Amino acid sequence: MGILEVKNVNKRFGGLQALGDVNLSIRENSCHAIIGPNGAGKSTLLNCLVGKLIPDTGSVLFDGQSVLGRTPYEINQMGISRVFQTPEIFGDLSVLENMMIPIFASRDGSFRMHAIENMHNEKAVVERAKQVLDEMNMLDKQHMHAASMSRGDKRRLEIGMCLSQNPRLLLLDEPTAGMARADTNNTIDLLKQIKDERDITIAIIEHDMHVVFSLAERITVLAQGTPLVEDDPENIKGHPKVREAYLGEAA
Amino acid sequence: MLGLNNKDTLLLIIVAAITLLAPFILNPFPTQSAMAQFNAGYPDLMQRFVIFGIFAIGFNILFGLTGYLSFGHAAFLGVGSYSAVWMFKLLSMNVIPAILLAMLISGLFAVLIGFVSLRRSGIYFSILTLAFAQMSFNLAYSVLTPITNGETGLQLTLNDPRILGQVTTAEGSIPVTSLFGLEMRSTYEMIFGPWSFQFNAGYYLCAIIMLLSFYIAIRIFRSPFGMMLRAIKSNQTRMSYTGLNPRPYTLAAFVISGMYAGLAGGLMASMDPLAGAERMQWTASGEVVLMTILGGAGTLIGPILGAGFIKYFENIFSKINDNILHSWFAFMPDGFENALVAIVHPFVGKGWHLTLGILFMLVVVFLPGGLVEAGQRVAKLFRRRKSEKTSDESAQSKPAE
């Protein structure tokens, strides 16, 4: 039994069957990649896991508990953090403040009215934020306006914000999309390091095969809303069905 | 001091000094001089400065921090005024219970309106709040006449019960509002040579309450809660995927700013115990938006500056009529004089809105950060000059060493 169990999930948008009978099991402390051509339903599947979409049928269990019908913030409080395709950070805030918010969220829950409390009394949160920034090699940027950073740094900050909450499952939606080669390699190194150093399960959606084969321990190939194969990376590379899905029948 | 950092403490002290010395600062011209009409140091106007300051400070907590633009905040002002007047009618002429009830009722009202309106954001939120405010206005104007006294407005009468206070004064007239016996209208006039300065009890009560409100606003701005509100403005998606529920945060901000508006409304009624439906009209809601943006949304001092600026224009510029213009330009030949008066005429007197509108446009286009940004730019300019000077000096002094 994996930490995340997706069973018989179906999702329809009008006449389009976006997901058809998806079954997926992600082992704890593994790195699982979901790949597939455009329109295969990867993002739809991810959105079903984090509460943005609700599947028509089927079940999604995280650590034995259903996530269906829960809002994104409730699912985050269960221990799932998500990194977006375009980095979603608090652009108007400083880098340090960006890092403090998820730490407050893990400590205080989804809402707390600490309106008169003073920031000086939150030393523990500030310390922890600085510690995570240090781990991300971003401590020198702590007073920067988050929106003014480069794409790669924004991605690094977003991953750091997710990690500061010590999530059990980290979902990455095309974390290197639109990145320069150097930034992509930096991100791969960062993710490798996270995978090695922490007890964390990573699920990654990715187009870039270089990224997938550098990180994944298990790969699911999705095509037209259904999983074609699930196997180890070595077996996926030469799999005829995968070639067919990616390159068309003629190949 | 008081849990604020040095910069905020300094700001609070400056604002405190200006408000407490306002009777001097706003009356710089001798009473008999030609410039006396620019004096703003009379109780009625000074009270309005600080009361609208409170209104704008509260509005800024919602708009400046969360970015939710409410177009119906005057509804809370009106509700506050009605509650306060009812307290004067039923309980006593003491302003404290009236102000407390005004805040309580407007707070409850804000929970209701906020709960519905905050289901949407952006323009839809603005329209929902506008709709609620117009509904309140029309209800107060017609259907709720037993509570609001319709278009006449709610006033005190000699038949009011006032169970804890006196129904009528010894002379048989309606008693005046007071703070434990200190009449709000009582004014001490200080004559100093050709100058005269007025110290009004009501103004000082409002000023102290405004300083308190300003202090609380600073604390909210600097608290973790304030940071969450800025995070909502910045990125709600990240907010909810970080495990935070934006709804209660925005609702809390909405209720706090509604209570600030109710407080302002209650103070208005405490200074002059009547309340009319026009206080809730959309133009009044628009005015506080103008004040906040003109002063600088999201800054601490901006809303107070904006409120003062607009109220000064409304009361001082609108009093300049053609006779005054003629007396100003009297030194010129007749033809020139008339031409100049004709040019200036549309911008003053009843046309003060035109001047304000032009100023507002200029501020929004060239100073998106409002008057606060203007101040910052001037300060920067001075600092640069200074540093250039010192660097020049050091460059010159180097060879001598």
Short mmCIF file of C-alpha atoms in Angstrom, two decimals, chain B residues 65 218 239 331:
data_model
loop_
_atom_site.label_atom_id
_atom_site.label_comp_id
_atom_site.label_asym_id
_atom_site.label_seq_id
_atom_site.Cartn_x
_atom_site.Cartn_y
_atom_site.Cartn_z
CA LEU B 65 -3.45 45.22 2.77
CA ILE B 218 0.29 50.13 12.88
CA MET B 239 -1.94 31.11 -0.05
CA PHE B 331 -4.34 95.24 -8.56
#
